[in-house]
Short mmCIF file of C-alpha atoms and ligand atoms in Angstrom, two decimals:
data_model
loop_
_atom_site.label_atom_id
_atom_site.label_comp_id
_atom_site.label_asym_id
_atom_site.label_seq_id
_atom_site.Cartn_x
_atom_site.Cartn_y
_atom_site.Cartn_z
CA UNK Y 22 -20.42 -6.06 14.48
CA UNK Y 23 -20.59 -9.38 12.22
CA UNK Y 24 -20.29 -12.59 13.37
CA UNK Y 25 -17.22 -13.25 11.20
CA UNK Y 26 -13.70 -15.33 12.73
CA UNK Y 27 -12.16 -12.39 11.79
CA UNK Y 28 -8.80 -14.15 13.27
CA UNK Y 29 -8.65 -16.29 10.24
CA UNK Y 30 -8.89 -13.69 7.66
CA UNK Y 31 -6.10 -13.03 5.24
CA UNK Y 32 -5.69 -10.56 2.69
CA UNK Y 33 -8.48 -11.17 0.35
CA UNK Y 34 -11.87 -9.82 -1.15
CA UNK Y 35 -14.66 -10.41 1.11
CA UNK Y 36 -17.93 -9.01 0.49
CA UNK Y 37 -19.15 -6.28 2.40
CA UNK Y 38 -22.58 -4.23 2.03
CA UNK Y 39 -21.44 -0.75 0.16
CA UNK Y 40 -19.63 0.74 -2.36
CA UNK Y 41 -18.94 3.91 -3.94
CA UNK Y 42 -19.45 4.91 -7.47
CA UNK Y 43 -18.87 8.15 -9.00
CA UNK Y 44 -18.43 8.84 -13.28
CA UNK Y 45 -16.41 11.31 -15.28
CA UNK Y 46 -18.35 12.26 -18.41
CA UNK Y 47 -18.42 15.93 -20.44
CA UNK Y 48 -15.88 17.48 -17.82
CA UNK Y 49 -17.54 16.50 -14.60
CA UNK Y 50 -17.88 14.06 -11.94
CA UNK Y 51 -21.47 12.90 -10.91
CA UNK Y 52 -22.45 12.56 -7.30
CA UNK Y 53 -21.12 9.93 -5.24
CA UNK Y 54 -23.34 6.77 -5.17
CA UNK Y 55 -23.71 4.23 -3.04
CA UNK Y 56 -24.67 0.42 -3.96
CA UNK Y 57 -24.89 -3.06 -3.29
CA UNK Y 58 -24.06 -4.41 -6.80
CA UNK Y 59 -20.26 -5.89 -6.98
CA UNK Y 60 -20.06 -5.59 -10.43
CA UNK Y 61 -19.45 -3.27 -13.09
CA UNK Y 62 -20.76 -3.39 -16.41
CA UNK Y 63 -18.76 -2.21 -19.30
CA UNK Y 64 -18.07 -2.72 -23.37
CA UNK Y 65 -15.53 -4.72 -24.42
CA UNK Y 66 -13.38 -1.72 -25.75
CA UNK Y 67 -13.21 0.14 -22.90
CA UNK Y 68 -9.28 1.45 -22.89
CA UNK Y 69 -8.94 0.45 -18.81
CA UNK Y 70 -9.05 -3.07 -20.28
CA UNK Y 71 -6.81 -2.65 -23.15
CA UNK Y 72 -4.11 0.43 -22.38
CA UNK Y 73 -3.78 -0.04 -18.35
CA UNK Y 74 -5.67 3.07 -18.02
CA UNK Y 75 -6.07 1.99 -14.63
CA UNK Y 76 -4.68 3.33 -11.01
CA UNK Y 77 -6.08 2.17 -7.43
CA UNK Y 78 -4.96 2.75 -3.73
CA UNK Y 79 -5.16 1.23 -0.70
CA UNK Y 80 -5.93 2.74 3.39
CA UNK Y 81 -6.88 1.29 5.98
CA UNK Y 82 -9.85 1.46 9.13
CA UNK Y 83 -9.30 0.38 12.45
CA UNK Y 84 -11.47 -0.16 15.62
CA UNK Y 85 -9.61 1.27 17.94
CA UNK Y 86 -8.99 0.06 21.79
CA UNK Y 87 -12.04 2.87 22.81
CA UNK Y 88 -14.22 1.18 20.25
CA UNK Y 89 -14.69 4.30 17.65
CA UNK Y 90 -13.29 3.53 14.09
CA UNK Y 91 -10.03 5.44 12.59
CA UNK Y 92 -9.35 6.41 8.53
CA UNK Y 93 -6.18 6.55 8.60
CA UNK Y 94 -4.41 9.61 6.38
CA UNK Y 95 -7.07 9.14 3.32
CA UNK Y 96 -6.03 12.66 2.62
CA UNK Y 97 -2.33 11.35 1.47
CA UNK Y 98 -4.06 8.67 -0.24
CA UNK Y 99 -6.28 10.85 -2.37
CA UNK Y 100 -3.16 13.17 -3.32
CA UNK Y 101 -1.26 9.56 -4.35
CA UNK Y 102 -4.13 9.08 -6.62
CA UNK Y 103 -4.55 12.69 -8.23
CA UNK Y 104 -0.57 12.19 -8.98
CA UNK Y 105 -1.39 8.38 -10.56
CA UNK Y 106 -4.17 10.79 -12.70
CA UNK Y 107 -2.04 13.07 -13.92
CA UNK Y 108 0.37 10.77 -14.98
CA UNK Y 109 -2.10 8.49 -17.11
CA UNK Y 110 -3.98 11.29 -18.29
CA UNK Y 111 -7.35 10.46 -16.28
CA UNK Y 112 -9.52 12.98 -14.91
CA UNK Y 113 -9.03 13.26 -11.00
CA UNK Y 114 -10.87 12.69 -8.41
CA UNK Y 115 -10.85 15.48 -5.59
CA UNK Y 116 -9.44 14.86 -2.46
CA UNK Y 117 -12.63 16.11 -0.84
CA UNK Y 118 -14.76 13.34 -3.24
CA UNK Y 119 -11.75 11.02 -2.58
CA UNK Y 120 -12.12 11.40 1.27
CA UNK Y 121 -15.79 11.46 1.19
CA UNK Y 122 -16.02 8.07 -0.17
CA UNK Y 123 -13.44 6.29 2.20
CA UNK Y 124 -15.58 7.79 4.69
CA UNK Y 125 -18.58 6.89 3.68
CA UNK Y 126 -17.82 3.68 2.72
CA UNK Y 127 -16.38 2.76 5.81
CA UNK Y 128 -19.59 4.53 7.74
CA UNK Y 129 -21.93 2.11 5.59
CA UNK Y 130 -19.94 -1.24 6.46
CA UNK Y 131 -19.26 0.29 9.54
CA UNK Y 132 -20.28 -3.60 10.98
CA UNK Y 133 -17.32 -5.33 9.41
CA UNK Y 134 -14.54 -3.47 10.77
CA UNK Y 135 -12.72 -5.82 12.22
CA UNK Y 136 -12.84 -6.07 16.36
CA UNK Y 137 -10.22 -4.43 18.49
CA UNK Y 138 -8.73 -7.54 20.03
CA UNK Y 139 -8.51 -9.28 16.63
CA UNK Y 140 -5.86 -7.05 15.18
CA UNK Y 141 -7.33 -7.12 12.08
CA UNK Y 142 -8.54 -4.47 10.08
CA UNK Y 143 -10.94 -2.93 7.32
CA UNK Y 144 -8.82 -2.55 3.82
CA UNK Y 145 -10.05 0.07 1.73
CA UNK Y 146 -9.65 -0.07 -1.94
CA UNK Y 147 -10.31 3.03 -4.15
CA UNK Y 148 -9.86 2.64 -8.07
CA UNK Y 149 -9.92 5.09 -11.04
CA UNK Y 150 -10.59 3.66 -14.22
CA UNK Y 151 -10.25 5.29 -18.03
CA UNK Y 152 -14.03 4.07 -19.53
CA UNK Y 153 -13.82 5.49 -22.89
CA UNK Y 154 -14.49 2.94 -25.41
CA UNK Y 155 -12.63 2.90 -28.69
CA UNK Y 156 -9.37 1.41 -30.25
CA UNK Y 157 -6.93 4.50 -30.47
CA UNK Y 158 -4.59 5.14 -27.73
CA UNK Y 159 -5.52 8.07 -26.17
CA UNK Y 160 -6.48 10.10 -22.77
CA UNK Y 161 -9.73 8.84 -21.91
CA UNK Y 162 -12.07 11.82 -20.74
CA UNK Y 163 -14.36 9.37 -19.54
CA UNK Y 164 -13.84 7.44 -15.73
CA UNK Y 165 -15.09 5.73 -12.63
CA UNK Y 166 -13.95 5.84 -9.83
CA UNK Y 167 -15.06 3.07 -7.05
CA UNK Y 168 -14.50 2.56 -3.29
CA UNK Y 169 -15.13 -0.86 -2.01
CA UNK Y 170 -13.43 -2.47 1.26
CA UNK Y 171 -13.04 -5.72 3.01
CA UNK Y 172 -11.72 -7.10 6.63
CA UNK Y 173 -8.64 -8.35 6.05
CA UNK Y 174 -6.18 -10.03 8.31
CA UNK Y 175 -2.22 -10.03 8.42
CA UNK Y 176 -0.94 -9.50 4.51
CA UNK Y 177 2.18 -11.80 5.64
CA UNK Y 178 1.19 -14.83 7.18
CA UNK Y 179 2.34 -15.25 10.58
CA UNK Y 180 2.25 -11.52 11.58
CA UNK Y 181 5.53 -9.66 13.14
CA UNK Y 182 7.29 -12.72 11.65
CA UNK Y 183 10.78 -11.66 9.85
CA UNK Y 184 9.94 -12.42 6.17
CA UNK Y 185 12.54 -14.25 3.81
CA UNK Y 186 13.40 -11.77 1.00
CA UNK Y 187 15.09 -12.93 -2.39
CA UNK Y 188 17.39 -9.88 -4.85
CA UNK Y 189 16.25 -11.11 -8.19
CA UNK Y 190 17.69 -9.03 -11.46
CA UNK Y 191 15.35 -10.95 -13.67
CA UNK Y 192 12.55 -8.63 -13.80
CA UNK Y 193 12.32 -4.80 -13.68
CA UNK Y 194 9.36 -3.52 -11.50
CA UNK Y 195 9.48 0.36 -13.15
CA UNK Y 196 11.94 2.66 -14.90
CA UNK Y 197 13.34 5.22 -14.08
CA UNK Y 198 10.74 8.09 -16.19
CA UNK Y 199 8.02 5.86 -15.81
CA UNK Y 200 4.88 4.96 -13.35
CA UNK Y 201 6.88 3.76 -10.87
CA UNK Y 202 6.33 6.33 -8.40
CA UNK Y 203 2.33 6.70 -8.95
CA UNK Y 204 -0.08 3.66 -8.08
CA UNK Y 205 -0.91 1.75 -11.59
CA UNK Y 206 -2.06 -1.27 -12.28
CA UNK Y 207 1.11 -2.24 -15.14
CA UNK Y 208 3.73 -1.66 -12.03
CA UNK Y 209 2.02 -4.64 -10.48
CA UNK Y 210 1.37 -6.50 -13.97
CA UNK Y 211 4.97 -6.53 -14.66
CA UNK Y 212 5.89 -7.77 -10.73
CA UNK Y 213 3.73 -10.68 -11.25
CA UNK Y 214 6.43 -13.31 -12.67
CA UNK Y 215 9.25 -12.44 -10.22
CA UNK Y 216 6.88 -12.59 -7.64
CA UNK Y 217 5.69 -15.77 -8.57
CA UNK Y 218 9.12 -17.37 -9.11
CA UNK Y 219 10.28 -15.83 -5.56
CA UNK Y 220 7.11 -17.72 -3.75
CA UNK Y 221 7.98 -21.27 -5.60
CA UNK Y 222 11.37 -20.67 -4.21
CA UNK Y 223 9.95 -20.26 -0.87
CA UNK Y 224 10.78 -16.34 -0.38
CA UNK Y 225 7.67 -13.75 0.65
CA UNK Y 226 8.73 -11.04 -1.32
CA UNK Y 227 11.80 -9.79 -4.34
CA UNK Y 228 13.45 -6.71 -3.61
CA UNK Y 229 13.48 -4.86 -6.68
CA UNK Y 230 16.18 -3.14 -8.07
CA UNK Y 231 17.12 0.53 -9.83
CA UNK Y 232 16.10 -0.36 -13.87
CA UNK Y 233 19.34 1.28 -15.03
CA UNK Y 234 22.41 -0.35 -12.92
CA UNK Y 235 20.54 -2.27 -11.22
CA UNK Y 236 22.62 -1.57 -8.15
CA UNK Y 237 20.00 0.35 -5.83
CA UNK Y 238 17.42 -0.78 -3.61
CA UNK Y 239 13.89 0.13 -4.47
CA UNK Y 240 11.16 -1.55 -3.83
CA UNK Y 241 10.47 -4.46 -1.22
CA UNK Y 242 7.49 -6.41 -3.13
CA UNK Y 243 4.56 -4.11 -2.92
CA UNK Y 244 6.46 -2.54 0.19
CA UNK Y 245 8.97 0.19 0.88
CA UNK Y 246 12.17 -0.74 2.24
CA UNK Y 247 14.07 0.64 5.33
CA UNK Y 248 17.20 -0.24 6.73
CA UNK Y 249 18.28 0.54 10.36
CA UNK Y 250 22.09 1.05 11.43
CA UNK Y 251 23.78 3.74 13.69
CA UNK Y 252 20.92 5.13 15.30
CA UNK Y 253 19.38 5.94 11.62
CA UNK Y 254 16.21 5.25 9.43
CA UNK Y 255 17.56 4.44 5.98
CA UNK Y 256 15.02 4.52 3.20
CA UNK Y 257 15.96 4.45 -0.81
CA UNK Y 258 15.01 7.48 -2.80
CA UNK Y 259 14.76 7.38 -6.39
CA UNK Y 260 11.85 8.46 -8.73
CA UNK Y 261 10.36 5.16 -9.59
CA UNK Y 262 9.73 4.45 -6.37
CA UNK Y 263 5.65 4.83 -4.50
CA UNK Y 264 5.95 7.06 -2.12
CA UNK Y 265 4.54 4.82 0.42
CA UNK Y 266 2.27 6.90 3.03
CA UNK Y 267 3.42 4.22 5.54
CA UNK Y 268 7.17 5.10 5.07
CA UNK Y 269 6.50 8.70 5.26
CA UNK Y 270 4.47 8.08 8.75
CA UNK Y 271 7.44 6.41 10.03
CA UNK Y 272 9.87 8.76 8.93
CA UNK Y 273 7.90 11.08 10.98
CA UNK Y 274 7.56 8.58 14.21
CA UNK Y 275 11.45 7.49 13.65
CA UNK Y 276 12.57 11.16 14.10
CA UNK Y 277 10.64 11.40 16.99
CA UNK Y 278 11.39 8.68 18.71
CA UNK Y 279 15.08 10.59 18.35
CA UNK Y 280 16.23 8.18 14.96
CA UNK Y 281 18.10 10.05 12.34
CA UNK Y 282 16.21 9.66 9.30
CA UNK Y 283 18.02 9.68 5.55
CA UNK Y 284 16.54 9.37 2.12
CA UNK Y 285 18.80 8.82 -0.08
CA UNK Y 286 19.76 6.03 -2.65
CA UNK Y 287 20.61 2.38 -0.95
CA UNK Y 288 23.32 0.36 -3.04
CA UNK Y 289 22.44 -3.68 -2.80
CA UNK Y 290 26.39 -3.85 -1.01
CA UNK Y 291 25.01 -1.76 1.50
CA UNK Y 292 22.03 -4.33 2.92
CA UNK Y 293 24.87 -6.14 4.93
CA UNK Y 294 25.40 -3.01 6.71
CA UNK Y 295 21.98 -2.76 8.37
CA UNK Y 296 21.02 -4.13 11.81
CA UNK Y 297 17.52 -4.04 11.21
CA UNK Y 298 15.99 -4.45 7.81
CA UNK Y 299 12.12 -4.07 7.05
CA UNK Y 300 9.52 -3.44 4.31
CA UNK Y 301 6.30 -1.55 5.14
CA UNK Y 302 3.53 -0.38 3.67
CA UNK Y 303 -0.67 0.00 4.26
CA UNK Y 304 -1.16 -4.12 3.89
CA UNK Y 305 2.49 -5.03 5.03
CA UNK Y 306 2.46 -2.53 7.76
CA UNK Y 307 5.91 -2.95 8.98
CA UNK Y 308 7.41 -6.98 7.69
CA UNK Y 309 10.42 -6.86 9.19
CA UNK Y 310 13.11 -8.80 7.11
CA UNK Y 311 14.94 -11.70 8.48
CA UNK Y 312 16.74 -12.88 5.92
CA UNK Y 313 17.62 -11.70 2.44
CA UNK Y 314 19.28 -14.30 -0.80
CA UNK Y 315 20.64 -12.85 -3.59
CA UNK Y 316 20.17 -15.17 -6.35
CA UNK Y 317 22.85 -13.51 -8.54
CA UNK Y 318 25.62 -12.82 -6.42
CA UNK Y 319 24.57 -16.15 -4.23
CA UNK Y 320 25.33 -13.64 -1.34
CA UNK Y 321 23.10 -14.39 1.99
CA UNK Y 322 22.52 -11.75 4.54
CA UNK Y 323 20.67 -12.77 7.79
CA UNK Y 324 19.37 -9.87 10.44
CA UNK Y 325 19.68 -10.87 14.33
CA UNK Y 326 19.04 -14.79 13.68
CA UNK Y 327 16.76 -14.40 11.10
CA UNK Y 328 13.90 -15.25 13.33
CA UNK Y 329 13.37 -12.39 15.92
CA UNK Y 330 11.95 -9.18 15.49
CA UNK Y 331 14.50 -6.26 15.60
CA UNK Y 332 14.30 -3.82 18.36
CA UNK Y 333 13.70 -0.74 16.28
CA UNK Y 334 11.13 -2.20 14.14
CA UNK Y 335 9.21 -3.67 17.10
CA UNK Y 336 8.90 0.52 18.17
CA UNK Y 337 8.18 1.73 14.88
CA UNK Y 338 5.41 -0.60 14.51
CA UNK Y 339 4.21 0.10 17.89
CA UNK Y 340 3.99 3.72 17.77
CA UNK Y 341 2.65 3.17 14.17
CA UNK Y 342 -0.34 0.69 15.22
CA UNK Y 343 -0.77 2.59 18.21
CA UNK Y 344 -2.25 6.02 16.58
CA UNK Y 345 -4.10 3.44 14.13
CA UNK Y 346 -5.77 1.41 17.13
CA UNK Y 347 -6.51 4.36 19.54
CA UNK Y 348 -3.90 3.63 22.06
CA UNK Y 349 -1.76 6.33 21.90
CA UNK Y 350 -2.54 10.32 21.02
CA UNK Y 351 -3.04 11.26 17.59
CA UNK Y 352 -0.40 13.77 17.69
CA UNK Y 353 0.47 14.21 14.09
CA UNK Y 354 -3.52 14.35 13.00
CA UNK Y 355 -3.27 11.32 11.08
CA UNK Y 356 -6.77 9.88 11.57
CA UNK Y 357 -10.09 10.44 11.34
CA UNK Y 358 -12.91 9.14 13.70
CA UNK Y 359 -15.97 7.30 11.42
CA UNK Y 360 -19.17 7.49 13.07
N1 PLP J 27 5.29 0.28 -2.71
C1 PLP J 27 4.41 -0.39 -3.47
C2 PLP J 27 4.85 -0.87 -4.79
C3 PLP J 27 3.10 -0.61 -3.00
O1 PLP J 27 2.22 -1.28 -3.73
C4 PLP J 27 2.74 -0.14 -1.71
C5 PLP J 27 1.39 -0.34 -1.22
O2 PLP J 27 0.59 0.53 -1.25
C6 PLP J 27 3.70 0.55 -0.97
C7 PLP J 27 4.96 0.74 -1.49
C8 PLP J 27 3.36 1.09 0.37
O3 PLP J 27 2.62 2.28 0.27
P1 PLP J 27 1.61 2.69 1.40
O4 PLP J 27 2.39 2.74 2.67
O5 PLP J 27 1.13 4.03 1.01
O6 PLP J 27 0.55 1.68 1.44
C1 COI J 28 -1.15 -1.75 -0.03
O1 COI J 28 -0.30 -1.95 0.84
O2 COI J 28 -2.15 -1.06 0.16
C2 COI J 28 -1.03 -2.30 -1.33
O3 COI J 28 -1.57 -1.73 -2.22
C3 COI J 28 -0.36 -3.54 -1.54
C4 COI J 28 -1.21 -4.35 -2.45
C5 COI J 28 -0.87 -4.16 -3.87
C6 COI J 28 -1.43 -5.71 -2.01
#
């Protein structure tokens, strides 16, 4: 393992040894290759650059409390990312190519997953890019794809702390019949300014809104929202939302742990309602909310007292990190040993 304080590590790059390349030209993908170079070398009119052409994912690796290192779900990951294909017209990337890759490139840096006691982990970040150059705007039947990772630490500072959440109606993340529900890089292009504004005003995160009446719940920052009440798992549905792989795992653990889970759409009236209130996702992992402002209506919701973790979440999360880390049976097949 490195010699890395892998306590203070945040959610950033940080260079590792390996990454993957592989290229879509003439109606096939090349062999997976492995490098050291971080950069990529392209003309000026490639389309990724001009027409978002552009869709990425993100999974995580964990050393686990028996020392051997867990992929978690990079199948689901590699299905997210054939559906972001489709969508912009780029060739896709098997899931077998997609998996080998994670793999690989987590067996190659295999030294900078994180250590068990440090709770961090190794972020993996796979991207699919349209390299065609010209002007028009068009498919591109030309494309990369890379896989390159880094240790990364908490994506909310301060941990299993109860983030501060703000409603904003300035900004629609997605509409309705657009890219909402695939992985693209324009989704998180036009989050940028809300997201901005909501840190100045001291808030983590902006729970975005349904485009149309802007009445539902959809997204919680680059998160999925849940709401507990009654003994239930509440989650928005709505087609221009990710499916987050995280949600769907806890969907799975909530029902077992004997919550009722619904899917279904969440009105904004309805967040008073909830005794628990969380986002998750593969950085967030479960951010459970403590507090939620919305700047429109000036309403101001608090969970418990807006500074302890909820009861549910605290067991979601566990059961959740305990399949990542090792501790508890992989019932559900989720992960996959690296070694
Ligand atoms: N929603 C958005 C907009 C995201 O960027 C993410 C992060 O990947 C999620 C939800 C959570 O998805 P997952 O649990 O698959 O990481
Ligand atoms: C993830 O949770 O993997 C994400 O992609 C969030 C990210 C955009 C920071």
């Amino acid at each position: 393992m490195k010699n890395i304080d892998w306590s203070a590590l945040g959610f950033d790059y940080f260079k590792t040894d390996i990454n993957a390349r592989a290229y879509y030209k003439d109606g096939a993908w090349s062999k997976l290759e492995y490098t050291d170079d971080e950069y990529i070398n392209m003309h000026m009119s490639t389309t990724c650059l001009h027409y978002g052409l552009e869709c990425f994912e993100g999974l995580k690796a964990f050393r686990g409390v028996d020392g051997k290192v867990r992929l978690f779900r990079a199948d689901e990951n590699a299905k997210r990312m054939q559906s972001s294909a489709r969508k912009l017209c780029l060739p896709e990337p098997s899931v077998e190519m997609f998996v080998e890759a994670c793999y690989e490139v987590v067996k190659r840096n295999i030294d900078y997953v994180p250590s068990y006691e440090s709770g961090a982990s190794l972020y993996l970040r796979p991207v699919l890019i349209g390299t065609k150059v010209g002007l028009g705007v068009k498919a591109s039947h030309e494309a990369m794809f890379i896989v390159f990772c880094s240790p990364v630490g908490a994506y909310f500072k301060g941990g299993m702390k109860p983030i501060k959440v703000i409603v904003d109606r300035m900004q629609d993340r997605a509409a309705p019949r657009g890219t909402g529900d695939t992985k693209v890089g324009g989704n998180y292009g036009s989050s940028i300014l809300s997201g901005e504004k909501a840190h100045t005003l001291g808030y983590s995160n902006v729970m975005y809104l349904d485009a149309v009446e802007h009445n539902y719940i959809e997204e919680c920052g680059a998160a999925n929202f849940f709401g507990i009440k009654d003994g239930k798992y509440i989650t928005p549905k709505s087609a221009s939302i990710l499916p987050s792989i995280t949600n769907k795992s806890l969907r799975t653990l909530a029902e077992d742990m004997g919550l009722q889970v619904e899917e279904r759409p969440v009105p904004v009236s309805e967040l008073k309602t909830f005794e628990e209130a969380g986002a998750c996702g593969t950085a967030a992992v479960i951010s459970p909310i403590g507090y939620i402002f919305d700047l429109d209506t000036d309403e101001k919701i608090t969970y418990g007292n807006g500074n302890e973790v909820g009861p549910n979440c605290l067991k979601l999360y566990n059961a959740l990190q305990d399949i990542q880390y090792g501790r508890a049976e992989d019932k559900f097949g989720w992960t996959m040993i690296v070694e």
